[in-house]
mmCIF file of C-alpha atoms in Angstrom:
data_model
loop_
_atom_site.group_PDB
_atom_site.id
_atom_site.type_symbol
_atom_site.label_atom_id
_atom_site.label_comp_id
_atom_site.label_asym_id
_atom_site.label_seq_id
_atom_site.Cartn_x
_atom_site.Cartn_y
_atom_site.Cartn_z
ATOM 1 C CA MET A 3 42.236 15.523 -206.535
ATOM 2 C CA LYS A 4 43.525 12.316 -204.926
ATOM 3 C CA LYS A 5 45.899 14.278 -202.703
ATOM 4 C CA ALA A 6 43.059 16.500 -201.461
ATOM 5 C CA LEU A 7 40.900 13.459 -200.698
ATOM 6 C CA LEU A 8 43.761 11.710 -198.903
ATOM 7 C CA PHE A 9 44.503 14.878 -196.921
ATOM 8 C CA GLY A 10 40.822 15.139 -195.906
ATOM 9 C CA VAL A 11 40.697 11.528 -194.741
ATOM 10 C CA LEU A 12 43.920 11.893 -192.739
ATOM 11 C CA LEU A 13 42.674 15.132 -191.201
ATOM 12 C CA ALA A 14 39.417 13.428 -190.170
ATOM 13 C CA PHE A 15 41.325 10.596 -188.452
ATOM 14 C CA ALA A 16 43.626 13.052 -186.685
ATOM 15 C CA ALA A 17 40.663 15.081 -185.426
ATOM 16 C CA ALA A 18 38.931 11.930 -184.148
ATOM 17 C CA GLU A 19 41.983 10.990 -182.067
ATOM 18 C CA VAL A 20 42.280 14.497 -180.616
ATOM 19 C CA SER A 21 38.672 14.520 -179.439
ATOM 20 C CA ALA A 22 38.878 11.028 -177.921
ATOM 21 C CA GLN A 23 38.245 10.886 -174.184
ATOM 22 C CA THR A 24 39.564 8.491 -171.607
ATOM 23 C CA ALA A 25 36.984 5.754 -171.279
ATOM 24 C CA VAL A 26 35.757 5.044 -167.755
ATOM 25 C CA TRP A 27 33.424 2.138 -167.200
ATOM 26 C CA GLN A 28 29.802 3.012 -166.539
ATOM 27 C CA PRO A 29 26.909 0.576 -166.059
ATOM 28 C CA SER A 30 24.706 0.193 -169.108
ATOM 29 C CA PRO A 31 21.349 2.018 -169.135
ATOM 30 C CA GLY A 32 18.880 0.471 -166.720
ATOM 31 C CA HIS A 33 21.620 -1.027 -164.508
ATOM 32 C CA THR A 34 23.010 0.314 -161.237
ATOM 33 C CA GLN A 35 26.532 -0.012 -159.861
ATOM 34 C CA ILE A 36 26.458 -1.166 -156.234
ATOM 35 C CA ALA A 37 29.190 -1.456 -153.637
ATOM 36 C CA LEU A 38 29.934 -5.026 -152.511
ATOM 37 C CA TRP A 39 30.891 -3.917 -148.996
ATOM 38 C CA PRO A 40 29.460 -1.016 -146.972
ATOM 39 C CA GLY A 41 32.954 0.205 -146.013
ATOM 40 C CA THR A 42 36.503 -0.897 -146.756
ATOM 41 C CA PRO A 43 36.546 -4.419 -148.250
ATOM 42 C CA PRO A 44 38.322 -7.089 -146.191
ATOM 43 C CA ASP A 45 42.021 -7.504 -147.058
ATOM 44 C CA ALA A 46 41.893 -4.459 -149.372
ATOM 45 C CA GLN A 47 45.094 -3.944 -151.361
ATOM 46 C CA ALA A 48 46.339 -0.674 -152.804
ATOM 47 C CA VAL A 49 45.859 -0.216 -156.545
ATOM 48 C CA PRO A 50 48.911 1.244 -158.364
ATOM 49 C CA GLY A 51 46.963 4.019 -160.096
ATOM 50 C CA THR A 52 43.561 5.047 -161.337
ATOM 51 C CA GLU A 53 41.253 2.706 -163.200
ATOM 52 C CA THR A 54 41.736 2.915 -166.960
ATOM 53 C CA ALA A 55 39.842 1.452 -169.891
ATOM 54 C CA THR A 56 41.750 1.342 -173.184
ATOM 55 C CA PRO A 57 39.959 0.491 -176.432
ATOM 56 C CA VAL A 58 41.486 -2.456 -178.331
ATOM 57 C CA LYS A 59 40.743 -1.986 -182.020
ATOM 58 C CA ASN A 60 43.364 -4.193 -183.693
ATOM 59 C CA HIS A 61 41.995 -7.493 -182.250
ATOM 60 C CA PRO A 62 38.188 -7.291 -182.569
ATOM 61 C CA VAL A 63 35.860 -9.721 -180.825
ATOM 62 C CA ALA A 64 32.802 -10.613 -182.908
ATOM 63 C CA GLY A 65 33.932 -7.900 -185.309
ATOM 64 C CA LYS A 66 33.818 -5.164 -182.655
ATOM 65 C CA PRO A 67 36.508 -3.384 -180.620
ATOM 66 C CA TRP A 68 36.668 -4.081 -176.879
ATOM 67 C CA PHE A 69 38.199 -2.454 -173.797
ATOM 68 C CA TRP A 70 41.230 -3.536 -171.765
ATOM 69 C CA VAL A 71 40.505 -2.440 -168.166
ATOM 70 C CA THR A 72 43.329 -2.102 -165.634
ATOM 71 C CA ASN A 73 43.699 -1.078 -161.969
ATOM 72 C CA VAL A 74 40.205 -2.241 -161.081
ATOM 73 C CA SER A 75 39.418 -1.979 -157.393
#
């Protein structure tokens, strides 16, 4: 019985990781994202890849996971 329960829990965690999507920042409901400059920003520098947001679960802030965002332009 314990093995079946353990197997079920492990299977649930594995399925959750498979269905996880890459997080991309979006403004919260009721807020709008606006461009700071109408065209290319002054002194724009190339970003070494696409913007990524990675959840950080092992170091919670106020008891909740947070996101590490990289390659922000």
